[in-house]
Amino acid sequence: MVTAVAQRLASQRKEIDDTLATFTLSTTQLQEVKAKMRVELERGLKKDTHPTASVKMLPTYVYRTPDGTERGKYLALDLGGTNFRVLVVKIRTGMRNSVRMYNKIYAIPLEIMQGTGEELFDHIVQCISDFLDYMGMKNTRLPLGFTFSFPCNQTGIDKGDLVSWTKGFKATDCEGYDVVDMLREAIKRRNEFDLDIVAIVNDTVGTMMTCAYEDPKCQIGLIAGTGSNVCYMEEMKNIELVEGDEGQMCVNTEWGGFGENDNIEDIRTRYDREVDGGSLNPGKQRFEKMTSGMYLGEIVRQILIDLTKRGLLFRGRITERLKTKGIFETKFLSQIESDRLALLQVRSILQSLGLDSTCDDSIIVKEVCGAVSRRAAQLCGAGMAAIVDKIRENRGLDHLEITVGVDGTLYKLHPHFSTILKDTVRELAPNCKVDFILSEDGSGKGAALITAVIDKYLYAMRFSDETLRDIMARFRREMENGLGGDTNPTATVKMLPTFVRSIPDGSEKGDFIALDLGGSNFRILRVKVSHEKKQTVQMESQIYETPEDIIHGSGSRLFDHVAECLGDFMEKQKIKDKKLPVGFTFSFPCAHSKLDEAVLLTWTKRFKASGVEGMDVVKLLNKAIKKRGDYDADIMAVVNDTVGTMMTCGFDDQRCEVGIIIGTGTNACYMEELRHIDMVEGDEGRMCINTEWGAFGDDGTLEDIRTEFDREIDRGSLNPGKQLFEKMVSGMYMGELVRLILVKMAKEGLLFEGRITPELLTKGKFETKHVSAIEKSKEGLTKAKEILTRLGVEPSEDDCIAVQHVCAIVSFRSANLIAATLGAILTRLKDNKNSPRLRTTVGIDGSLYKMHPQYSRRLHKTVRRLVPESDVRFLLSESGSGKGAAMVTAWASRES
Ligand code: BG6
Ligand code: BG6
Ligand code: GLC
Ligand code: GLC
């Protein structure tokens, strides 16, 4: 008896397993899918095979960034996903300019989705009408952008014939007709208002665009929602349907149609065929029907019906509910598959769907859902692998790094879909590193539109990797000019020898004083390095004020102030009677002929004290100390803050051979082979070079990438025409850059309803720390509101989003530019070492790098992309440059 039951259970189990096994795809099968997809992509692109291709590869006439965001009033429609939305960007011009955005969701009843084309477009226009009424904008002719998530044969950005309906739409008399014309006619029929339709965009393209601003590597858009589709940037020369060979164009693949030529029949199951047969478009969109939210639940339902018929489920009873099409929406699948749900909860979900189930039933239903969604994610992954490999080959690369912008309820809501998708891509396209970023719902379409407006504005601040590589090459030339004996006198990047010849080796010890002047704080430190047991460092420090009248006054007053602070510090430390060795971190460009001789070449950043340029700062400080006569000091070494930072980090990691500062100012030093340094005698060993890269561009080399805002910053600075690179990237200028952009945008009515307050017009009112606060992912928008409110502009939510975008673009540019110059140093180091791969550590300090929430990640990522043949460790200097200065002083005092 017992064995009979056990046998029956075992055989039932086997039947279920066999059924689900038809959904399991081996790696070989997935590789085949990838290969077949690749063939179809090529067929879609070629003129002679295009007419019969299952993957249509439709040209979109989007060459780079969003277009059609004219000033005035801008309207957007978003049709074809789960929701139909109408949005407006209202830009008023006149005395008081303003911009506002609104977004409203409208229902499209089933009978309209599947009625006549006229009814559908009349309904759309009615929704627009309702919206315009609500906005009081009926009497203006608005430019409109239309996200239309169906395949269209486009012949221009504003012309697209609907190829065929997909998903849940099936309105008559639309296929083969221009969607823009149909909308225009419906507007005419209504005869209430006029609109200017400027662009028709597939949802994949809209998504790619929205995400591309976050990450310039985003060149693919993926929708895994009601439907499934991908677009990507293709080389013009491969798109045979469009004239011209130069540059790129986005192609809407319409991969949902994959399989229409029977080439994936081997992996389709009887359930897929049943779903297809019962759909609005039998035989069509076969890949979509295996992968997207609209159909997965249907596949599950077909399996459940079959299992029930076979007596394996629901006690063999097929209820009316189970026969009801569409009961399993994506959200239910996602809930059922959530790992956090106990079986009991799964059961109650099934019950809420009207499916009376036992606990065993719940287990089986969950397995069915898992098998179906897993296959969907794997198939999408295989398709994506084909796309990224194609892009990689297009560019003749061994390795490609690329980002996919994604939207869609399946991807967003399902607990495992995205992970399986990513794993599959990784497995099937091992030569591509593919990142996925979500098109954030929080800012949604509104943000995309604002982005479009801003993009037009700040287009010049976003660089492709190609441009960054070009900047990297320019900086390498500058470095060579600075190092060469003949070229150094006229070089802009000075490449100053520092007379520091190695990084700490652990033998340093003693009791030192360090001064740290030139960053955001003036600090005096006592650094004790001892050798009991392990080498240990003890530090005590104090921050002193450096008031503006002192740093802008006479040089003697400045050094008197430094000497006074030093006296105070020694007094507090009770060491006024001692003559401790002093290391001086002086964060300005100095010409050295030895460690303790440093002639200031020029002030940078906030400093501008008279009578110091051209003088040896050691002498000036000694003079000031002598004049006081109340203590003695022995200044043994002057180091730049980059050098101090490299030494501080070198103390912890012997591999450190680069130091960079991204703070008030920006600069880098690195260890160069002595034989390449023409200005210093000797050929053996290495010496640290202070590049003073802030001056990059002072001879006009960066004019092509400087913007009007950069020029304005320069004009208003203490040193016009100087430190042009520094002014584009460092903390002292970043807030100001954002402020200038905001002022301009407000003036043009793009922000704050055109309100410009005295605070907004005041220099320095927007600081770099504000940029950091606003870019925080969680509380960023709240911070933006606070900060902008303090500037008196009464920001709307959309203003806050826009300002966040501006901050991101400006800070992203900074990280990208620094990645390029740092990349140049790294490739130089690699060449010096004559090795195929560089393994090194970069010591970093500076408030911008430390405080900004995204900066370091962006910098690291871009560096790795620009210098792929390197393994770089970025080491944050935890204790400032004082410790490093003490190390240098330790050697100096040993040698003297
Ligand atoms: C939305 C986009 O966020 O996602 C639409 O605004 C897109 O354009 C949709 O069609 C896709 O997802 P779903 O799940 O709604 O089909
Ligand atoms: C500090 C260093 O940590 O960082 C200074 O000790 C350096 O030497 C400074 O100048 C740079 O950052 P900021 O942001 O203060 O200019
Ligand atoms: C369908 C449409 C396609 C769209 C996708 C995602 O596949 O044909 O144009 O991008 O759904 O919404
Ligand atoms: C400025 C200085 C440079 C310093 C950098 C960072 O660029 O000229 O010497 O290293 O700021 O503080």
PDB file of N, CA and C and ligand atoms in Angstrom, residues 78 81-82 85 147 149 203 223 225-226 407-409 445, ligand 1:
ATOM      1  N   ASP A  78       3.747  58.829 -24.258  1.00  0.00           N
ATOM      2  CA  ASP A  78       4.477  57.583 -24.021  1.00  0.00           C
ATOM      3  C   ASP A  78       3.462  56.448 -24.142  1.00  0.00           C
ATOM      4  N   GLY A  81       3.660  50.837 -23.437  1.00  0.00           N
ATOM      5  CA  GLY A  81       4.041  50.038 -22.275  1.00  0.00           C
ATOM      6  C   GLY A  81       2.805  49.777 -21.424  1.00  0.00           C
ATOM      7  N   THR A  82       3.009  49.464 -20.161  1.00  0.00           N
ATOM      8  CA  THR A  82       1.874  49.199 -19.283  1.00  0.00           C
ATOM      9  C   THR A  82       0.982  50.432 -19.153  1.00  0.00           C
ATOM     10  N   ARG A  85       1.068  57.600 -21.000  1.00  0.00           N
ATOM     11  CA  ARG A  85       1.310  58.833 -20.270  1.00  0.00           C
ATOM     12  C   ARG A  85       1.351  60.033 -21.194  1.00  0.00           C
ATOM     13  N   THR A 147       6.860  58.920 -27.833  1.00  0.00           N
ATOM     14  CA  THR A 147       7.399  57.584 -27.606  1.00  0.00           C
ATOM     15  C   THR A 147       6.328  56.596 -27.995  1.00  0.00           C
ATOM     16  N   SER A 149       5.870  52.677 -28.771  1.00  0.00           N
ATOM     17  CA  SER A 149       6.651  51.460 -28.545  1.00  0.00           C
ATOM     18  C   SER A 149       6.235  50.298 -29.431  1.00  0.00           C
ATOM     19  N   ASP A 203      10.472  53.067 -27.428  1.00  0.00           N
ATOM     20  CA  ASP A 203      10.778  53.136 -25.993  1.00  0.00           C
ATOM     21  C   ASP A 203      12.201  52.691 -25.662  1.00  0.00           C
ATOM     22  N   ILE A 223      14.277  46.925 -23.269  1.00  0.00           N
ATOM     23  CA  ILE A 223      13.005  46.883 -22.561  1.00  0.00           C
ATOM     24  C   ILE A 223      12.680  45.426 -22.279  1.00  0.00           C
ATOM     25  N   GLY A 225       9.642  44.302 -20.509  1.00  0.00           N
ATOM     26  CA  GLY A 225       8.395  44.686 -19.850  1.00  0.00           C
ATOM     27  C   GLY A 225       7.263  43.905 -20.475  1.00  0.00           C
ATOM     28  N   THR A 226       6.174  44.622 -20.777  1.00  0.00           N
ATOM     29  CA  THR A 226       5.077  44.005 -21.503  1.00  0.00           C
ATOM     30  C   THR A 226       5.627  43.330 -22.748  1.00  0.00           C
ATOM     31  N   ASP A 407      14.612  49.344 -18.981  1.00  0.00           N
ATOM     32  CA  ASP A 407      13.333  49.680 -18.360  1.00  0.00           C
ATOM     33  C   ASP A 407      12.385  48.490 -18.557  1.00  0.00           C
ATOM     34  N   GLY A 408      11.244  48.552 -17.904  1.00  0.00           N
ATOM     35  CA  GLY A 408      10.250  47.497 -18.077  1.00  0.00           C
ATOM     36  C   GLY A 408       9.927  46.782 -16.784  1.00  0.00           C
ATOM     37  N   THR A 409       8.648  46.459 -16.622  1.00  0.00           N
ATOM     38  CA  THR A 409       8.187  45.881 -15.354  1.00  0.00           C
ATOM     39  C   THR A 409       8.801  44.517 -15.067  1.00  0.00           C
ATOM     40  N   LYS A 445      10.004  59.846 -16.920  1.00  0.00           N
ATOM     41  CA  LYS A 445      10.069  60.473 -18.234  1.00  0.00           C
ATOM     42  C   LYS A 445      10.400  61.955 -18.127  1.00  0.00           C
TER      43      LYS A 445
HETATM   44  C1  BG6 B   1       8.305  52.795 -19.112  1.00  0.00           C
HETATM   45  C2  BG6 B   1       8.678  53.696 -20.292  1.00  0.00           C
HETATM   46  O1  BG6 B   1       8.997  53.194 -17.979  1.00  0.00           O
HETATM   47  O2  BG6 B   1       8.638  51.462 -19.432  1.00  0.00           O
HETATM   48  C3  BG6 B   1       7.909  53.231 -21.511  1.00  0.00           C
HETATM   49  O3  BG6 B   1       8.370  55.034 -19.998  1.00  0.00           O
HETATM   50  C4  BG6 B   1       8.168  51.758 -21.766  1.00  0.00           C
HETATM   51  O4  BG6 B   1       8.274  54.007 -22.625  1.00  0.00           O
HETATM   52  C5  BG6 B   1       7.891  50.948 -20.523  1.00  0.00           C
HETATM   53  O5  BG6 B   1       7.387  51.315 -22.832  1.00  0.00           O
HETATM   54  C6  BG6 B   1       8.227  49.477 -20.721  1.00  0.00           C
HETATM   55  O6  BG6 B   1       7.832  48.689 -19.613  1.00  0.00           O
HETATM   56  P1  BG6 B   1       6.382  48.048 -19.426  1.00  0.00           P
HETATM   57  O7  BG6 B   1       6.627  46.999 -18.425  1.00  0.00           O
HETATM   58  O8  BG6 B   1       5.510  49.153 -18.969  1.00  0.00           O
HETATM   59  O9  BG6 B   1       5.995  47.509 -20.771  1.00  0.00           O
END
